[in-house]
mmCIF file of C-alpha atoms and ligand atoms in Angstrom:
data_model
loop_
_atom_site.group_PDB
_atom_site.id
_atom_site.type_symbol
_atom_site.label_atom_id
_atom_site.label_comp_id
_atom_site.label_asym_id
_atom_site.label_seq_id
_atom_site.Cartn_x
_atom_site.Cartn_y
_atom_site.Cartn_z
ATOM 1 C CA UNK A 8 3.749 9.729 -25.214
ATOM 2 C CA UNK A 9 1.313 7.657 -23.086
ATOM 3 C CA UNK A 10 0.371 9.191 -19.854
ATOM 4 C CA UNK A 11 -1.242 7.702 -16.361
ATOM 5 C CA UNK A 12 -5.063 7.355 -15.776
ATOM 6 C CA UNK A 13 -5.028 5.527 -12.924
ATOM 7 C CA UNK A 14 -2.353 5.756 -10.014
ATOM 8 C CA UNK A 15 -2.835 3.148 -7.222
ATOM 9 C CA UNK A 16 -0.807 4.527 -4.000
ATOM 10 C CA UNK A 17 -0.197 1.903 -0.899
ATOM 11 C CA UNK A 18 0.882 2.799 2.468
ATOM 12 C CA UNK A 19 1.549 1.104 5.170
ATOM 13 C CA UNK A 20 -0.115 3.898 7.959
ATOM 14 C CA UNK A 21 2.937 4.346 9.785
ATOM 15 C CA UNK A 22 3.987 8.420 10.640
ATOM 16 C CA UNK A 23 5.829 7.418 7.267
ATOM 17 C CA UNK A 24 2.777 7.303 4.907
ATOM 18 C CA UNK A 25 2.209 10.955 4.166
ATOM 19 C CA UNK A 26 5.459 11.430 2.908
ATOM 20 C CA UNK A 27 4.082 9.394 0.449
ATOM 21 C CA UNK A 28 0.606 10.384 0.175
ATOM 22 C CA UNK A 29 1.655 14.181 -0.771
ATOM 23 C CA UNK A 30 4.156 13.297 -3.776
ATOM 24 C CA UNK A 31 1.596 11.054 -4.625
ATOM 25 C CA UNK A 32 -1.708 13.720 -4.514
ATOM 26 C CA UNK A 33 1.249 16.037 -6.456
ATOM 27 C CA UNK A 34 1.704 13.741 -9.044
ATOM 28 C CA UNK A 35 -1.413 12.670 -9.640
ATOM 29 C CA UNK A 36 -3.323 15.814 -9.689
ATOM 30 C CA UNK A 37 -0.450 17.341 -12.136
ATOM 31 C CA UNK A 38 -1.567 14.037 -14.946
ATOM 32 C CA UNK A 39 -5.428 14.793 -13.780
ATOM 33 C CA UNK A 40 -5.458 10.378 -13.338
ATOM 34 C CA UNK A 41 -7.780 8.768 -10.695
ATOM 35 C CA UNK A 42 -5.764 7.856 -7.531
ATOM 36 C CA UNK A 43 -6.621 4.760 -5.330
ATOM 37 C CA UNK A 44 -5.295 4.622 -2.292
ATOM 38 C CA UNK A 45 -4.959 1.069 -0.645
ATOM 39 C CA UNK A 46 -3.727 -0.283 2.571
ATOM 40 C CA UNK A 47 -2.931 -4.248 2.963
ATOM 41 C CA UNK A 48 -3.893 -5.676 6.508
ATOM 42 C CA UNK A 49 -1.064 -8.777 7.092
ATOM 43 C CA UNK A 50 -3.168 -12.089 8.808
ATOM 44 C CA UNK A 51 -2.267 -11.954 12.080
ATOM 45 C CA UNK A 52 -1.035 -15.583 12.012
ATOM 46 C CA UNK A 53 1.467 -14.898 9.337
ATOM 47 C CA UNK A 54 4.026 -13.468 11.230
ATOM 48 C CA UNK A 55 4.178 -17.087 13.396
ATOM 49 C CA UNK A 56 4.268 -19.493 10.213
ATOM 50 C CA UNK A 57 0.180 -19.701 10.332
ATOM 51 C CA UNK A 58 0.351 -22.135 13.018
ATOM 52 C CA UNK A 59 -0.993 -20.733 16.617
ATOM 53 C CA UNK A 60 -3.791 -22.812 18.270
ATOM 54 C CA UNK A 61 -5.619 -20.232 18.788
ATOM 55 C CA UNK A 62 -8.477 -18.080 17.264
ATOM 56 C CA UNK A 63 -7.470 -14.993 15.871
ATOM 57 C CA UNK A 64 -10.440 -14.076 13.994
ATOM 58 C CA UNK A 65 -11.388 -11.102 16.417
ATOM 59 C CA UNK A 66 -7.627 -9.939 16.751
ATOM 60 C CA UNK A 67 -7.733 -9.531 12.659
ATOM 61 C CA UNK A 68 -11.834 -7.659 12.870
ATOM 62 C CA UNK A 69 -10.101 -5.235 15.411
ATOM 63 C CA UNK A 70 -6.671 -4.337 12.674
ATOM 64 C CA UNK A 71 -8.893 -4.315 10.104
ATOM 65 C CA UNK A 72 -11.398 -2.110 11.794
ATOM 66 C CA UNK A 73 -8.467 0.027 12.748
ATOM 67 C CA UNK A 74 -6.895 0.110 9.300
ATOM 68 C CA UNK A 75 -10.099 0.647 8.001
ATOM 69 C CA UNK A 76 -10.654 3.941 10.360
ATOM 70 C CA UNK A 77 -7.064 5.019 9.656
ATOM 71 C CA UNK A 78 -7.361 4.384 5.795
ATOM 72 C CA UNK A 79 -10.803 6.631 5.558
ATOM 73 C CA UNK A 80 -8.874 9.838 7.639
ATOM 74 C CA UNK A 81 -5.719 9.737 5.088
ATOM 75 C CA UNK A 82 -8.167 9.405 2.060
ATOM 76 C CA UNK A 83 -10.723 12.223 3.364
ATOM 77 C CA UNK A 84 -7.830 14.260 4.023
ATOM 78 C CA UNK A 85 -6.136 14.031 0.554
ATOM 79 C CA UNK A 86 -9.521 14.022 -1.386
ATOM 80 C CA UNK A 87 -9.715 10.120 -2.377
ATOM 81 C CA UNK A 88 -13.074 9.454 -2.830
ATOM 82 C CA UNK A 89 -14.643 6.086 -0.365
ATOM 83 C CA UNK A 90 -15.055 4.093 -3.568
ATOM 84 C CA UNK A 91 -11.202 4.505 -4.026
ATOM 85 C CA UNK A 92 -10.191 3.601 0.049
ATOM 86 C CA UNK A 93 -9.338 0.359 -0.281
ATOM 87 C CA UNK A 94 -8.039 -1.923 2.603
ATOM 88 C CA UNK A 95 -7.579 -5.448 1.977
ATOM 89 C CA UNK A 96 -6.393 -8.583 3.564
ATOM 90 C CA UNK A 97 -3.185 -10.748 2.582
ATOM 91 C CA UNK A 98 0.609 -10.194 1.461
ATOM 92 C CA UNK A 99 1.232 -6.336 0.513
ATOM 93 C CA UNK A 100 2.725 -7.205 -2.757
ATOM 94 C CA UNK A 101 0.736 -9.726 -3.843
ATOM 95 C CA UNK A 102 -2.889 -7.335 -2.498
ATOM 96 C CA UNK A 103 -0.958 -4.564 -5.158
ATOM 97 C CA UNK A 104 -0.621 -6.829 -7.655
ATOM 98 C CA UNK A 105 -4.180 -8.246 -7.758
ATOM 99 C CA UNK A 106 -5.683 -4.806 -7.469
ATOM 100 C CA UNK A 107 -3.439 -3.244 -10.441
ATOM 101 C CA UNK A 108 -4.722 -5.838 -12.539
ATOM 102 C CA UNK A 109 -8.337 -5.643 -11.243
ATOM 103 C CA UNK A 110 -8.576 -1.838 -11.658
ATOM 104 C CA UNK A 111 -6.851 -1.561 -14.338
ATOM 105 C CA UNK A 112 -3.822 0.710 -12.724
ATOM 106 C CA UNK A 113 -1.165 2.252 -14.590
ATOM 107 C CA UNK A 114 1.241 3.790 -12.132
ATOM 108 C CA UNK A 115 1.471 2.258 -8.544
ATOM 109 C CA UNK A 116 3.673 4.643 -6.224
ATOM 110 C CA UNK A 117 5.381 3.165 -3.037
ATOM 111 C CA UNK A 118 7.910 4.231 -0.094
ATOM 112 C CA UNK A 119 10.960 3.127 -0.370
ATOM 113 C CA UNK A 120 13.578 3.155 2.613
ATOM 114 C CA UNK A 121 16.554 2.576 -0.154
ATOM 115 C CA UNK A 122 17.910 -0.593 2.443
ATOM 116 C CA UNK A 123 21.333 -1.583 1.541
ATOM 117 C CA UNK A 124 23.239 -4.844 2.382
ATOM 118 C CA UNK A 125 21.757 -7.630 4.055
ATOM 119 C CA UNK A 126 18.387 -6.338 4.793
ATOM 120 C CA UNK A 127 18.192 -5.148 0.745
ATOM 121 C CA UNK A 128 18.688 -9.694 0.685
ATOM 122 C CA UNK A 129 15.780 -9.668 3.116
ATOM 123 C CA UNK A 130 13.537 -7.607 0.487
ATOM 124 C CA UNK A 131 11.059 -4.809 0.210
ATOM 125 C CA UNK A 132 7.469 -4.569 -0.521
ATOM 126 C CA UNK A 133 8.835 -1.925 -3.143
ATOM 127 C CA UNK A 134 11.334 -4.434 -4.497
ATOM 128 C CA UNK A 135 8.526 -7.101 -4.595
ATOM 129 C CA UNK A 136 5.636 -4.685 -6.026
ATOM 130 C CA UNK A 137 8.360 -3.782 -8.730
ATOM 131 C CA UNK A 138 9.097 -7.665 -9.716
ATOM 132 C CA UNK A 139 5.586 -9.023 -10.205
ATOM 133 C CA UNK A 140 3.556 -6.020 -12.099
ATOM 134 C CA UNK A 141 3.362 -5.158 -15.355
ATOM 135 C CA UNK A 142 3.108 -1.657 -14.778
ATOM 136 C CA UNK A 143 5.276 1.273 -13.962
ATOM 137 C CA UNK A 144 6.038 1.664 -9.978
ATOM 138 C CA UNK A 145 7.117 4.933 -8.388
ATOM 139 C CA UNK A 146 9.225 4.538 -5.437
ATOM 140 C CA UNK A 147 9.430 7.434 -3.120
ATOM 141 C CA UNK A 148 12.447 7.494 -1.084
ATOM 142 C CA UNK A 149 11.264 7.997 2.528
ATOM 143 C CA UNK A 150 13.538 9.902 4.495
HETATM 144 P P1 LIG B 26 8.598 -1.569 3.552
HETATM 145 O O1 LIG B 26 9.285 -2.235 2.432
HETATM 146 O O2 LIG B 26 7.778 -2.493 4.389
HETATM 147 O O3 LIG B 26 9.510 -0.705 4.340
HETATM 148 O O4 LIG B 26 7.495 -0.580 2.940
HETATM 149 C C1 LIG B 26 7.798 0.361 1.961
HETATM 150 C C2 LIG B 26 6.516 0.852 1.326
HETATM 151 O O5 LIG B 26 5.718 -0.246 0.896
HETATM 152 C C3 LIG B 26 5.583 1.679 2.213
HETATM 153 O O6 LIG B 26 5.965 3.038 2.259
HETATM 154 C C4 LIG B 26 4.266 1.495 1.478
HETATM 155 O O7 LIG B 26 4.219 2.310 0.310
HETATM 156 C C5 LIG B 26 4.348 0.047 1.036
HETATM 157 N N1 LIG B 26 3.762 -0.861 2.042
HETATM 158 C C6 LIG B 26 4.395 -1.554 3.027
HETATM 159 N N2 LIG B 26 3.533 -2.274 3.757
HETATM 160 C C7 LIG B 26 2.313 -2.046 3.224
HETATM 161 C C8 LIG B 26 0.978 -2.498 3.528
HETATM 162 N N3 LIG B 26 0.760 -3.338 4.528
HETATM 163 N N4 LIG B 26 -0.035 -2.059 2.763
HETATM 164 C C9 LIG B 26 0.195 -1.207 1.724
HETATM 165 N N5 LIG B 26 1.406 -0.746 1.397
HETATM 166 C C10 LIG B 26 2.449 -1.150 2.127
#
């Protein structure tokens, strides 16, 4: 039976992400694999087509900064080394996909809110990691 080496978790640093940070740690110190922990920074722009006259390039230094800050405390706190904080700039799921490839990852674990209906139509960054990687994806149901 194959087994993981490398487990890639992403979170999205709401109060939500250490329910998924501590079955990740679990899971990945019970299979001994590295664990890379990564958070994706949207462009500020995205969320109004792309199209705002306006610069926005110190808006995004201060998220990213911020992510940044709030990436390193989760990963000092659950033991991921610096080389393995990763924070990144783009879509989530398409930032996941890149980096499983890149580094190689053979487990990526996610939240998962479980959506039903109409917002399930809408879509998930778990339901959108899951359809593009060629890897297995844990999704932790966040409660
Ligand atoms: P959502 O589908 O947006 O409710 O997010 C569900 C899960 O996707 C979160 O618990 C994270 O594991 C992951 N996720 C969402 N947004 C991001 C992000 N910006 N960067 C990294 N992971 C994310």
């Amino acid at each position: 039976m194959s087994t993981y080496n490398k487990m890639l978790v992403a979170i999205d640093l709401t109060e939500e992400a250490p329910q998924v940070l501590n079955k990740a740690k679990a899971i990945c110190d019970a299979y001994g694999a590295e664990l890379f922990l990564v958070h994706v920074v949207e462009p500020v722009g995205y969320a109004y087509g792309g199209d705002i006259p306006m610069d926005l390039t110190e808006l995004q230094d201060q998220l990213d900064k911020a992510a940044r800050e709030q990436l390193a405390k989760y990963g000092d706190q659950y033991g991921v080394p610096k080389s393995h904080q990763i924070v990144t700039v783009g879509r989530p799921e398409s930032e996941i996909h890149r980096l499983v490839k890149d580094q190689g990852v053979d487990l990526v674990i996610v939240g998962s809110h479980g959506r039903k209906g109409f917002q399930l139509l809408l879509g998930s960054t778990a339901n959108g990691v899951l359809h593009g990687t060629q890897c297995d994806v844990l999704a932790i149901r966040i409660h």
